[in-house]
mmCIF file of C-alpha atoms in Angstrom:
data_model
loop_
_atom_site.group_PDB
_atom_site.id
_atom_site.type_symbol
_atom_site.label_atom_id
_atom_site.label_comp_id
_atom_site.label_asym_id
_atom_site.label_seq_id
_atom_site.Cartn_x
_atom_site.Cartn_y
_atom_site.Cartn_z
ATOM 1 C CA MET A 1 117.108 95.909 81.509
ATOM 2 C CA TYR A 2 116.816 93.935 78.285
ATOM 3 C CA VAL A 3 114.403 95.304 75.674
ATOM 4 C CA PRO A 4 113.516 92.711 73.017
ATOM 5 C CA GLY A 5 114.387 93.510 69.434
ATOM 6 C CA PRO A 6 111.913 92.999 66.589
ATOM 7 C CA GLN A 7 113.448 89.747 65.372
ATOM 8 C CA ARG A 8 113.508 87.938 68.727
ATOM 9 C CA ASN A 9 109.752 88.315 69.285
ATOM 10 C CA ALA A 10 108.464 88.389 65.707
ATOM 11 C CA ARG A 11 107.129 84.831 65.927
ATOM 12 C CA ARG A 12 104.650 85.541 68.712
ATOM 13 C CA LEU A 13 102.905 88.872 69.040
ATOM 14 C CA VAL A 14 100.492 87.865 71.842
ATOM 15 C CA PRO A 15 102.447 86.158 74.651
ATOM 16 C CA ALA A 16 100.781 83.275 76.441
ATOM 17 C CA VAL A 17 100.929 84.999 79.794
ATOM 18 C CA LEU A 18 98.480 87.672 78.638
ATOM 19 C CA ALA A 19 96.159 85.032 77.250
ATOM 20 C CA ALA A 20 96.267 83.252 80.602
ATOM 21 C CA ILE A 21 95.395 86.441 82.432
ATOM 22 C CA THR A 22 92.357 87.174 80.270
ATOM 23 C CA LEU A 23 90.867 83.670 80.432
ATOM 24 C CA PRO A 24 87.345 83.824 81.911
ATOM 25 C CA LEU A 25 86.999 82.076 85.251
ATOM 26 C CA ALA A 26 83.865 80.635 86.801
ATOM 27 C CA ALA A 27 82.436 82.919 89.427
ATOM 28 C CA CYS A 28 82.046 81.720 93.002
ATOM 29 C CA GLY A 29 78.951 82.146 95.135
ATOM 30 C CA GLY A 30 78.221 85.144 97.308
ATOM 31 C CA SER A 31 76.979 88.707 97.025
ATOM 32 C CA SER A 32 78.584 91.180 94.653
ATOM 33 C CA THR A 33 79.964 94.572 95.623
ATOM 34 C CA ASP A 34 82.281 96.646 93.441
ATOM 35 C CA ASN A 35 84.513 98.793 95.618
ATOM 36 C CA ALA A 36 86.446 100.419 92.761
ATOM 37 C CA ALA A 37 85.335 103.866 93.931
ATOM 38 C CA ASP A 38 86.279 103.375 97.576
ATOM 39 C CA PRO A 39 88.584 106.130 98.862
ATOM 40 C CA ALA A 40 92.212 105.362 99.575
ATOM 41 C CA GLY A 41 91.828 106.491 103.159
ATOM 42 C CA PRO A 42 92.663 104.504 106.293
ATOM 43 C CA PRO A 43 90.848 101.257 107.062
ATOM 44 C CA ASP A 44 87.810 101.170 109.307
ATOM 45 C CA VAL A 45 88.673 98.510 111.900
ATOM 46 C CA ASP A 46 85.040 98.033 112.951
ATOM 47 C CA ALA A 47 84.081 97.367 109.342
ATOM 48 C CA ALA A 48 87.083 95.055 108.990
ATOM 49 C CA LYS A 49 85.853 93.067 112.005
ATOM 50 C CA GLU A 50 82.616 92.327 110.168
ATOM 51 C CA GLN A 51 84.430 91.535 106.927
ATOM 52 C CA ALA A 52 86.811 89.160 108.731
ATOM 53 C CA GLN A 53 83.991 86.772 109.592
ATOM 54 C CA GLN A 54 84.147 85.336 106.061
ATOM 55 C CA PHE A 55 86.822 86.191 103.513
ATOM 56 C CA ARG A 56 88.662 84.548 100.664
ATOM 57 C CA THR A 57 92.275 84.737 99.526
ATOM 58 C CA ALA A 58 94.045 83.156 96.548
ATOM 59 C CA GLY A 59 97.558 81.764 96.273
ATOM 60 C CA MET A 60 98.113 82.277 100.007
ATOM 61 C CA PRO A 61 98.109 78.781 101.548
ATOM 62 C CA ASP A 62 99.005 78.582 105.227
ATOM 63 C CA ASP A 63 102.492 77.200 104.570
ATOM 64 C CA TRP A 64 103.512 79.670 101.833
ATOM 65 C CA ILE A 65 105.791 82.202 103.579
ATOM 66 C CA ASN A 66 103.750 81.372 106.697
ATOM 67 C CA PHE A 67 100.481 82.967 105.612
ATOM 68 C CA GLY A 68 98.511 80.968 108.175
ATOM 69 C CA GLU A 69 100.433 82.604 111.018
ATOM 70 C CA PHE A 70 100.436 85.946 109.184
ATOM 71 C CA TYR A 71 96.642 86.060 108.884
ATOM 72 C CA GLN A 72 96.251 84.911 112.480
ATOM 73 C CA SER A 73 98.490 87.834 113.409
ATOM 74 C CA VAL A 74 96.184 90.166 111.462
ATOM 75 C CA CYS A 75 93.198 88.767 113.352
ATOM 76 C CA ASP A 76 94.913 89.134 116.729
ATOM 77 C CA THR A 77 96.678 92.479 116.221
ATOM 78 C CA TYR A 78 93.515 94.320 115.214
ATOM 79 C CA GLU A 79 91.280 92.280 117.580
ATOM 80 C CA LEU A 80 89.067 91.118 114.723
ATOM 81 C CA GLY A 81 87.977 87.909 116.439
ATOM 82 C CA CYS A 82 88.801 85.716 113.439
ATOM 83 C CA ASN A 83 90.770 82.564 112.641
ATOM 84 C CA GLY A 84 93.456 83.221 110.033
ATOM 85 C CA PHE A 85 94.258 79.632 109.092
ATOM 86 C CA ALA A 86 92.755 78.699 105.728
ATOM 87 C CA VAL A 87 93.178 74.989 106.387
ATOM 88 C CA GLN A 88 90.637 75.281 109.206
ATOM 89 C CA ALA A 89 88.264 77.295 106.967
ATOM 90 C CA VAL A 90 86.556 78.954 109.931
ATOM 91 C CA ASN A 91 86.791 82.499 108.568
ATOM 92 C CA ARG A 92 89.392 82.452 105.769
ATOM 93 C CA THR A 93 89.396 80.192 102.730
ATOM 94 C CA ASP A 94 92.129 80.068 100.098
ATOM 95 C CA THR A 95 92.249 78.873 96.501
ATOM 96 C CA ASP A 96 95.575 77.731 95.076
ATOM 97 C CA MET A 97 96.417 79.734 91.934
ATOM 98 C CA SER A 98 99.411 80.912 89.931
ATOM 99 C CA SER A 99 100.180 84.645 89.687
ATOM 100 C CA ALA A 100 98.529 84.903 86.267
ATOM 101 C CA GLU A 101 95.448 83.023 87.455
ATOM 102 C CA GLU A 102 95.126 85.317 90.477
ATOM 103 C CA ILE A 103 95.072 88.409 88.274
ATOM 104 C CA ALA A 104 92.487 86.738 86.036
ATOM 105 C CA ALA A 105 90.351 85.993 89.116
ATOM 106 C CA PHE A 106 90.602 89.615 90.259
ATOM 107 C CA LYS A 107 89.520 90.759 86.808
ATOM 108 C CA ASN A 108 86.848 88.225 85.910
ATOM 109 C CA GLU A 109 85.228 86.984 89.117
ATOM 110 C CA SER A 110 82.352 89.270 90.069
ATOM 111 C CA THR A 111 81.083 87.543 93.217
ATOM 112 C CA ASN A 112 83.134 86.426 96.217
ATOM 113 C CA ALA A 113 86.297 87.455 94.372
ATOM 114 C CA PRO A 114 89.586 86.902 96.223
ATOM 115 C CA MET A 115 90.350 89.730 98.635
ATOM 116 C CA CYS A 116 94.147 89.468 98.429
ATOM 117 C CA SER A 117 96.748 87.246 96.771
ATOM 118 C CA ASP A 118 100.462 86.533 96.728
ATOM 119 C CA ILE A 119 102.183 87.179 93.383
ATOM 120 C CA GLY A 120 105.645 86.989 91.948
ATOM 121 C CA ILE A 121 106.740 90.598 92.000
ATOM 122 C CA ALA A 122 107.080 90.981 88.225
ATOM 123 C CA PHE A 123 103.346 90.318 87.922
ATOM 124 C CA GLY A 124 102.587 93.496 89.894
ATOM 125 C CA GLN A 125 102.873 95.557 86.730
ATOM 126 C CA VAL A 126 100.440 93.208 84.963
ATOM 127 C CA ALA A 127 97.925 93.709 87.765
ATOM 128 C CA GLU A 128 98.338 97.470 87.343
ATOM 129 C CA GLU A 129 97.763 97.253 83.601
ATOM 130 C CA GLU A 130 94.647 95.144 84.122
ATOM 131 C CA GLY A 131 93.245 97.737 86.540
ATOM 132 C CA VAL A 132 92.382 95.224 89.266
ATOM 133 C CA LEU A 133 94.098 96.735 92.303
ATOM 134 C CA LEU A 134 92.684 98.319 95.446
ATOM 135 C CA GLN A 135 93.937 101.908 95.452
ATOM 136 C CA TYR A 136 95.579 101.848 98.870
ATOM 137 C CA THR A 137 99.210 102.197 99.907
ATOM 138 C CA PRO A 138 100.462 101.493 103.457
ATOM 139 C CA ASP A 139 102.419 104.338 105.031
ATOM 140 C CA ALA A 140 105.357 101.956 105.556
ATOM 141 C CA ALA A 141 105.668 101.508 101.781
ATOM 142 C CA ALA A 142 107.614 104.778 101.774
ATOM 143 C CA ASP A 143 110.620 102.660 102.788
ATOM 144 C CA LEU A 144 110.384 100.483 99.668
ATOM 145 C CA PRO A 145 112.181 101.156 96.378
ATOM 146 C CA ALA A 146 110.048 101.749 93.303
ATOM 147 C CA ALA A 147 110.457 98.197 92.010
ATOM 148 C CA PHE A 148 108.998 96.831 95.257
ATOM 149 C CA LYS A 149 105.567 98.528 95.229
ATOM 150 C CA SER A 150 102.809 99.886 93.021
ATOM 151 C CA ALA A 151 103.031 103.602 92.355
ATOM 152 C CA ASP A 152 99.237 103.884 92.656
ATOM 153 C CA GLY A 153 98.669 101.397 95.471
ATOM 154 C CA GLY A 154 97.341 97.874 95.668
ATOM 155 C CA TRP A 155 100.489 95.747 95.989
ATOM 156 C CA VAL A 156 103.653 95.799 98.086
ATOM 157 C CA ALA A 157 106.618 93.471 98.432
ATOM 158 C CA SER A 158 106.344 91.114 101.389
ATOM 159 C CA ALA A 159 109.168 88.605 101.812
ATOM 160 C CA VAL A 160 112.254 88.008 99.732
ATOM 161 C CA GLY A 161 113.565 84.745 98.370
ATOM 162 C CA VAL A 162 116.503 83.654 96.256
ATOM 163 C CA ILE A 163 116.396 80.779 93.821
ATOM 164 C CA SER A 164 118.128 77.707 95.254
ATOM 165 C CA ILE A 165 118.900 74.109 94.306
ATOM 166 C CA MET A 166 117.580 71.281 96.492
ATOM 167 C CA THR A 167 118.905 67.751 95.930
ATOM 168 C CA ASN A 168 117.975 64.327 97.274
ATOM 169 C CA THR A 169 121.508 63.195 98.089
ATOM 170 C CA ASP A 170 120.427 59.576 98.563
ATOM 171 C CA VAL A 171 119.737 59.518 94.820
ATOM 172 C CA ILE A 172 122.264 62.159 93.689
ATOM 173 C CA PRO A 173 125.328 61.725 95.936
ATOM 174 C CA ASN A 174 127.236 64.453 94.045
ATOM 175 C CA PRO A 175 124.667 67.277 94.031
ATOM 176 C CA PRO A 176 124.865 70.307 91.718
ATOM 177 C CA ARG A 177 125.957 73.539 93.354
ATOM 178 C CA SER A 178 125.838 76.001 90.465
ATOM 179 C CA PHE A 179 123.951 76.865 87.303
ATOM 180 C CA ALA A 180 126.930 75.480 85.384
ATOM 181 C CA ASP A 181 126.630 72.175 87.239
ATOM 182 C CA LEU A 182 122.983 71.802 86.222
ATOM 183 C CA LEU A 183 124.069 71.361 82.589
ATOM 184 C CA LYS A 184 126.230 68.310 83.337
ATOM 185 C CA PRO A 185 125.221 64.990 81.694
ATOM 186 C CA GLU A 186 124.802 63.273 85.068
ATOM 187 C CA TYR A 187 121.763 65.479 85.802
ATOM 188 C CA LYS A 188 119.974 64.890 82.491
ATOM 189 C CA GLY A 189 116.224 64.535 83.041
ATOM 190 C CA LYS A 190 116.532 65.109 86.779
ATOM 191 C CA VAL A 191 115.916 68.859 87.330
ATOM 192 C CA SER A 192 112.435 70.165 88.215
ATOM 193 C CA ILE A 193 111.662 73.803 87.345
ATOM 194 C CA SER A 194 108.527 75.988 87.298
ATOM 195 C CA ASN A 195 106.988 77.438 84.138
ATOM 196 C CA PRO A 196 107.840 81.153 83.666
ATOM 197 C CA VAL A 197 104.849 81.681 81.367
ATOM 198 C CA THR A 198 102.394 81.694 84.285
ATOM 199 C CA SER A 199 104.411 81.128 87.463
ATOM 200 C CA GLY A 200 106.073 83.765 89.622
ATOM 201 C CA THR A 201 108.601 81.148 90.746
ATOM 202 C CA GLY A 202 109.334 80.379 87.101
ATOM 203 C CA GLN A 203 109.924 84.056 86.394
ATOM 204 C CA ALA A 204 112.144 84.218 89.485
ATOM 205 C CA THR A 205 114.204 81.342 88.103
ATOM 206 C CA VAL A 206 114.868 83.280 84.909
ATOM 207 C CA PHE A 207 115.628 86.490 86.794
ATOM 208 C CA SER A 208 118.013 84.721 89.149
ATOM 209 C CA SER A 209 120.012 83.298 86.266
ATOM 210 C CA ALA A 210 119.988 86.714 84.554
ATOM 211 C CA ALA A 211 121.715 88.174 87.598
ATOM 212 C CA ALA A 212 124.009 85.202 88.207
ATOM 213 C CA LEU A 213 125.211 84.848 84.620
ATOM 214 C CA SER A 214 125.704 88.523 83.810
ATOM 215 C CA GLN A 215 129.214 89.329 82.592
ATOM 216 C CA SER A 216 129.157 92.461 84.765
ATOM 217 C CA LYS A 217 128.657 91.898 88.493
ATOM 218 C CA GLY A 218 125.581 93.649 89.832
ATOM 219 C CA GLU A 219 123.871 93.833 86.457
ATOM 220 C CA PHE A 220 121.059 91.860 84.875
ATOM 221 C CA ASP A 221 121.467 90.020 81.554
ATOM 222 C CA LEU A 222 118.219 88.509 80.291
ATOM 223 C CA ASP A 223 119.899 87.417 77.045
ATOM 224 C CA ALA A 224 122.423 85.331 78.989
ATOM 225 C CA ALA A 225 119.594 83.742 80.994
ATOM 226 C CA ILE A 226 117.567 82.827 77.916
ATOM 227 C CA ASP A 227 120.634 81.368 76.214
ATOM 228 C CA TYR A 228 121.372 79.323 79.332
ATOM 229 C CA TRP A 229 117.868 77.862 79.593
ATOM 230 C CA ALA A 230 117.799 77.137 75.861
ATOM 231 C CA GLU A 231 120.924 75.032 76.346
ATOM 232 C CA PHE A 232 119.367 73.423 79.436
ATOM 233 C CA PHE A 233 116.349 72.293 77.399
ATOM 234 C CA GLN A 234 118.440 71.277 74.406
ATOM 235 C CA LEU A 235 120.470 68.986 76.675
ATOM 236 C CA GLY A 236 117.298 67.445 78.104
ATOM 237 C CA GLN A 237 118.008 68.401 81.715
ATOM 238 C CA ARG A 238 114.398 69.070 82.705
ATOM 239 C CA ASN A 239 112.488 66.443 84.657
ATOM 240 C CA GLU A 240 109.042 66.201 83.039
ATOM 241 C CA ALA A 241 107.397 64.581 86.081
ATOM 242 C CA GLU A 242 105.194 66.616 88.416
ATOM 243 C CA TYR A 243 107.193 67.638 91.504
ATOM 244 C CA SER A 244 105.836 66.790 94.945
ATOM 245 C CA ALA A 245 107.336 66.132 98.345
ATOM 246 C CA ALA A 246 106.504 62.457 97.880
ATOM 247 C CA SER A 247 108.155 62.239 94.452
ATOM 248 C CA PHE A 248 111.232 64.008 95.831
ATOM 249 C CA GLU A 249 111.382 61.572 98.732
ATOM 250 C CA ARG A 250 111.134 58.613 96.324
ATOM 251 C CA GLY A 251 113.887 60.075 94.148
ATOM 252 C CA GLU A 252 111.631 60.536 91.114
ATOM 253 C CA THR A 253 112.195 64.324 91.093
ATOM 254 C CA PRO A 254 115.570 64.462 92.854
ATOM 255 C CA ILE A 255 116.660 68.030 91.982
ATOM 256 C CA ARG A 256 114.352 71.002 92.447
ATOM 257 C CA ILE A 257 114.874 74.663 91.531
ATOM 258 C CA ALA A 258 112.788 76.903 93.826
ATOM 259 C CA TYR A 259 112.993 79.750 96.306
ATOM 260 C CA ASP A 260 115.293 79.110 99.253
ATOM 261 C CA PHE A 261 112.455 79.278 101.792
ATOM 262 C CA VAL A 262 110.335 76.881 99.731
ATOM 263 C CA ASN A 263 113.149 74.363 99.539
ATOM 264 C CA ILE A 264 113.880 74.757 103.260
ATOM 265 C CA GLN A 265 110.275 73.816 104.011
ATOM 266 C CA GLY A 266 110.422 70.986 101.470
ATOM 267 C CA ALA A 267 113.558 69.592 103.081
ATOM 268 C CA ASP A 268 111.953 69.724 106.517
ATOM 269 C CA LEU A 269 109.162 67.461 105.248
ATOM 270 C CA VAL A 270 111.550 64.628 104.377
ATOM 271 C CA LYS A 271 114.521 65.011 106.723
ATOM 272 C CA ASP A 272 112.627 63.432 109.603
ATOM 273 C CA LYS A 273 112.173 60.371 107.400
ATOM 274 C CA GLY A 274 115.918 60.002 107.034
ATOM 275 C CA VAL A 275 116.147 61.337 103.481
ATOM 276 C CA GLY A 276 119.438 63.078 102.677
ATOM 277 C CA VAL A 277 118.932 66.660 101.451
ATOM 278 C CA GLU A 278 121.239 69.463 100.383
ATOM 279 C CA ILE A 279 120.102 73.035 99.609
ATOM 280 C CA VAL A 280 122.434 75.598 98.063
ATOM 281 C CA ILE A 281 122.265 79.004 96.464
ATOM 282 C CA PRO A 282 123.957 78.632 93.049
ATOM 283 C CA GLU A 283 127.610 79.601 93.339
ATOM 284 C CA GLU A 284 127.237 82.222 90.594
ATOM 285 C CA GLY A 285 124.668 84.037 92.744
ATOM 286 C CA GLY A 286 121.178 85.297 92.031
ATOM 287 C CA VAL A 287 118.877 88.204 92.827
ATOM 288 C CA TRP A 288 116.930 89.145 95.949
ATOM 289 C CA GLN A 289 113.403 88.754 94.644
ATOM 290 C CA PRO A 290 110.302 89.509 96.667
ATOM 291 C CA SER A 291 106.926 87.985 96.615
ATOM 292 C CA ALA A 292 104.233 90.644 96.815
ATOM 293 C CA THR A 293 100.821 90.935 98.403
ATOM 294 C CA MET A 294 98.176 92.452 96.130
ATOM 295 C CA CYS A 295 94.576 93.262 97.004
ATOM 296 C CA ASN A 296 91.519 93.417 94.797
ATOM 297 C CA LYS A 297 89.567 96.607 94.049
ATOM 298 C CA LYS A 298 86.393 94.472 93.679
ATOM 299 C CA THR A 299 86.715 92.822 97.068
ATOM 300 C CA GLU A 300 83.702 92.857 99.371
ATOM 301 C CA ASP A 301 86.194 93.291 102.249
ATOM 302 C CA PRO A 302 88.135 96.493 101.462
ATOM 303 C CA ASP A 303 88.850 97.532 105.055
ATOM 304 C CA LEU A 304 90.228 94.104 105.918
ATOM 305 C CA ALA A 305 92.313 94.211 102.722
ATOM 306 C CA LYS A 306 93.823 97.532 103.786
ATOM 307 C CA LEU A 307 94.741 96.047 107.166
ATOM 308 C CA VAL A 308 96.412 93.148 105.351
ATOM 309 C CA LEU A 309 98.514 95.570 103.304
ATOM 310 C CA ASP A 310 99.390 97.543 106.451
ATOM 311 C CA HIS A 311 100.298 94.378 108.355
ATOM 312 C CA THR A 312 102.462 93.093 105.506
ATOM 313 C CA LEU A 313 104.970 95.876 106.221
ATOM 314 C CA SER A 314 104.535 95.927 110.011
ATOM 315 C CA GLU A 315 107.170 94.409 112.300
ATOM 316 C CA LYS A 316 104.828 91.608 113.392
ATOM 317 C CA GLY A 317 103.853 90.776 109.849
ATOM 318 C CA GLN A 318 107.410 90.841 108.573
ATOM 319 C CA LEU A 319 108.653 88.591 111.378
ATOM 320 C CA ALA A 320 105.922 86.053 110.610
ATOM 321 C CA PHE A 321 107.576 85.520 107.228
ATOM 322 C CA ALA A 322 111.010 85.141 108.848
ATOM 323 C CA GLN A 323 109.823 82.154 110.895
ATOM 324 C CA VAL A 324 109.847 79.852 107.840
ATOM 325 C CA GLY A 325 113.105 80.942 106.214
ATOM 326 C CA ALA A 326 111.773 83.779 104.061
ATOM 327 C CA ARG A 327 113.684 87.028 104.505
ATOM 328 C CA PRO A 328 111.383 89.950 105.299
ATOM 329 C CA VAL A 329 111.702 92.596 102.603
ATOM 330 C CA LEU A 330 112.450 95.298 105.170
ATOM 331 C CA TYR A 331 115.275 93.150 106.570
ATOM 332 C CA THR A 332 116.974 92.899 103.177
ATOM 333 C CA LEU A 333 116.735 96.691 102.868
ATOM 334 C CA GLY A 334 118.398 97.193 106.258
ATOM 335 C CA LYS A 335 115.230 98.536 107.917
ATOM 336 C CA LEU A 336 114.337 95.640 110.241
ATOM 337 C CA ASP A 337 116.202 93.527 112.775
ATOM 338 C CA VAL A 338 115.387 89.813 112.858
ATOM 339 C CA PRO A 339 116.046 87.939 116.132
ATOM 340 C CA ALA A 340 118.716 85.255 115.949
ATOM 341 C CA GLU A 341 116.284 82.493 116.879
ATOM 342 C CA LEU A 342 114.212 83.239 113.767
ATOM 343 C CA LYS A 343 117.328 82.974 111.586
ATOM 344 C CA ALA A 344 118.159 79.494 112.853
ATOM 345 C CA ASN A 345 116.466 77.788 109.901
ATOM 346 C CA TRP A 346 117.930 80.098 107.254
ATOM 347 C CA LEU A 347 120.712 79.062 104.888
ATOM 348 C CA PRO A 348 124.165 80.387 105.865
ATOM 349 C CA GLU A 349 124.667 84.046 104.965
ATOM 350 C CA SER A 350 127.902 83.113 103.192
ATOM 351 C CA GLN A 351 125.872 81.430 100.445
ATOM 352 C CA TYR A 352 124.368 84.794 99.482
ATOM 353 C CA ALA A 353 127.661 86.572 98.819
ATOM 354 C CA ASN A 354 126.972 86.842 95.068
ATOM 355 C CA VAL A 355 123.266 87.668 95.336
ATOM 356 C CA ILE A 356 122.372 91.195 94.169
ATOM 357 C CA GLN A 357 119.529 93.649 94.636
ATOM 358 C CA TYR A 358 117.648 94.157 91.377
ATOM 359 C CA PRO A 359 119.353 97.170 89.729
ATOM 360 C CA ASP A 360 116.411 98.891 87.969
ATOM 361 C CA ASP A 361 113.155 100.604 88.929
ATOM 362 C CA SER A 362 110.902 97.950 87.368
ATOM 363 C CA TRP A 363 111.229 94.235 86.672
ATOM 364 C CA PRO A 364 111.166 92.812 83.135
ATOM 365 C CA HIS A 365 107.559 92.406 82.055
ATOM 366 C CA PRO A 366 106.292 88.822 82.442
ATOM 367 C CA SER A 367 105.034 88.883 78.848
ATOM 368 C CA VAL A 368 108.579 89.536 77.611
ATOM 369 C CA VAL A 369 109.919 86.600 79.592
ATOM 370 C CA ALA A 370 106.982 84.404 78.541
ATOM 371 C CA ALA A 371 107.429 85.188 74.851
ATOM 372 C CA ARG A 372 111.160 84.565 74.928
ATOM 373 C CA TRP A 373 110.677 81.357 76.908
ATOM 374 C CA GLU A 374 108.259 79.992 74.336
ATOM 375 C CA ASN A 375 110.138 81.311 71.288
ATOM 376 C CA ASP A 376 113.769 80.811 72.295
ATOM 377 C CA VAL A 377 113.844 78.242 75.108
ATOM 378 C CA LEU A 378 111.154 75.666 74.454
ATOM 379 C CA THR A 379 112.021 75.472 70.764
ATOM 380 C CA ALA A 380 115.552 74.477 71.765
ATOM 381 C CA GLY A 381 114.145 71.429 73.529
ATOM 382 C CA GLY A 382 112.706 70.129 70.333
#
């Protein structure tokens, strides 16, 4: 794993990602209960039933790795009598946030704080450092490698994605199929990417290129990734417009870099309208990179949060993620079978031939990536 030298980071000693995490957020209404001292024992299902009547999540919209169905499965499996779909707002509500914003909400909101959130996995270590996590570990987490869970509890990997390229082929008839292709002049100003300073998807984009562009197969070269994205910005390849399904359909943001399951869902939104779409894993490869579910030590709903962590690594919970093209983390580790009908919407397995498992016990710290992005990538774009 790359460790930054003193010269590379000398220009910025306080990375923007840490500033984002410590920004104060307005508190939401409700009663306040600090459950930091709660024991790490098993959940009380009767207590969870009461807590499930009104609870809040963050960064877990119904259509993100199928969290609507996942939470409904939690409600049904434990007979909690709740509705898990945030869009219906009967029992669960959700607030859209980035990984950094979620950690800030866990830390700074004192009333009606989010119970659980979805984060890019590299942000798990930030949540640990900030001391915001519920000290509970599901028994099934024993099957996860160290880089896929918190040593002290509070977050576990959920579903795994790989960075992919989605192209509107009505606008771009010769779509890019590799990281190398994305640097070609014909794609100047046409490629939408997420910001690695605050976004888990943005960090995943950097990590994927670090695996794909490494000179040694199976290794991880953050220097090569940063050099690549510096060239990308210098060439003006980034599309500055805000990506949306509508802008993709209109051809205003015709190339999008995102997780495979996100692009699969995005393509489904426009295919029925006759829009031509191609999704590929870059030919150079990438890295299997999980999202993670983390739960808040300050939540007013600790028993329900523990059930959510348990269910994340249960067979039912894992298969809920598979329904929308996300690969359950236990499947990628060879510990879960996924029925063929659930794989029907996945990209062909052959596209993943050069995708690797992350080789170390912990991911590069988001602050390292954020600092290098601001110092070495954005400066290249002028």
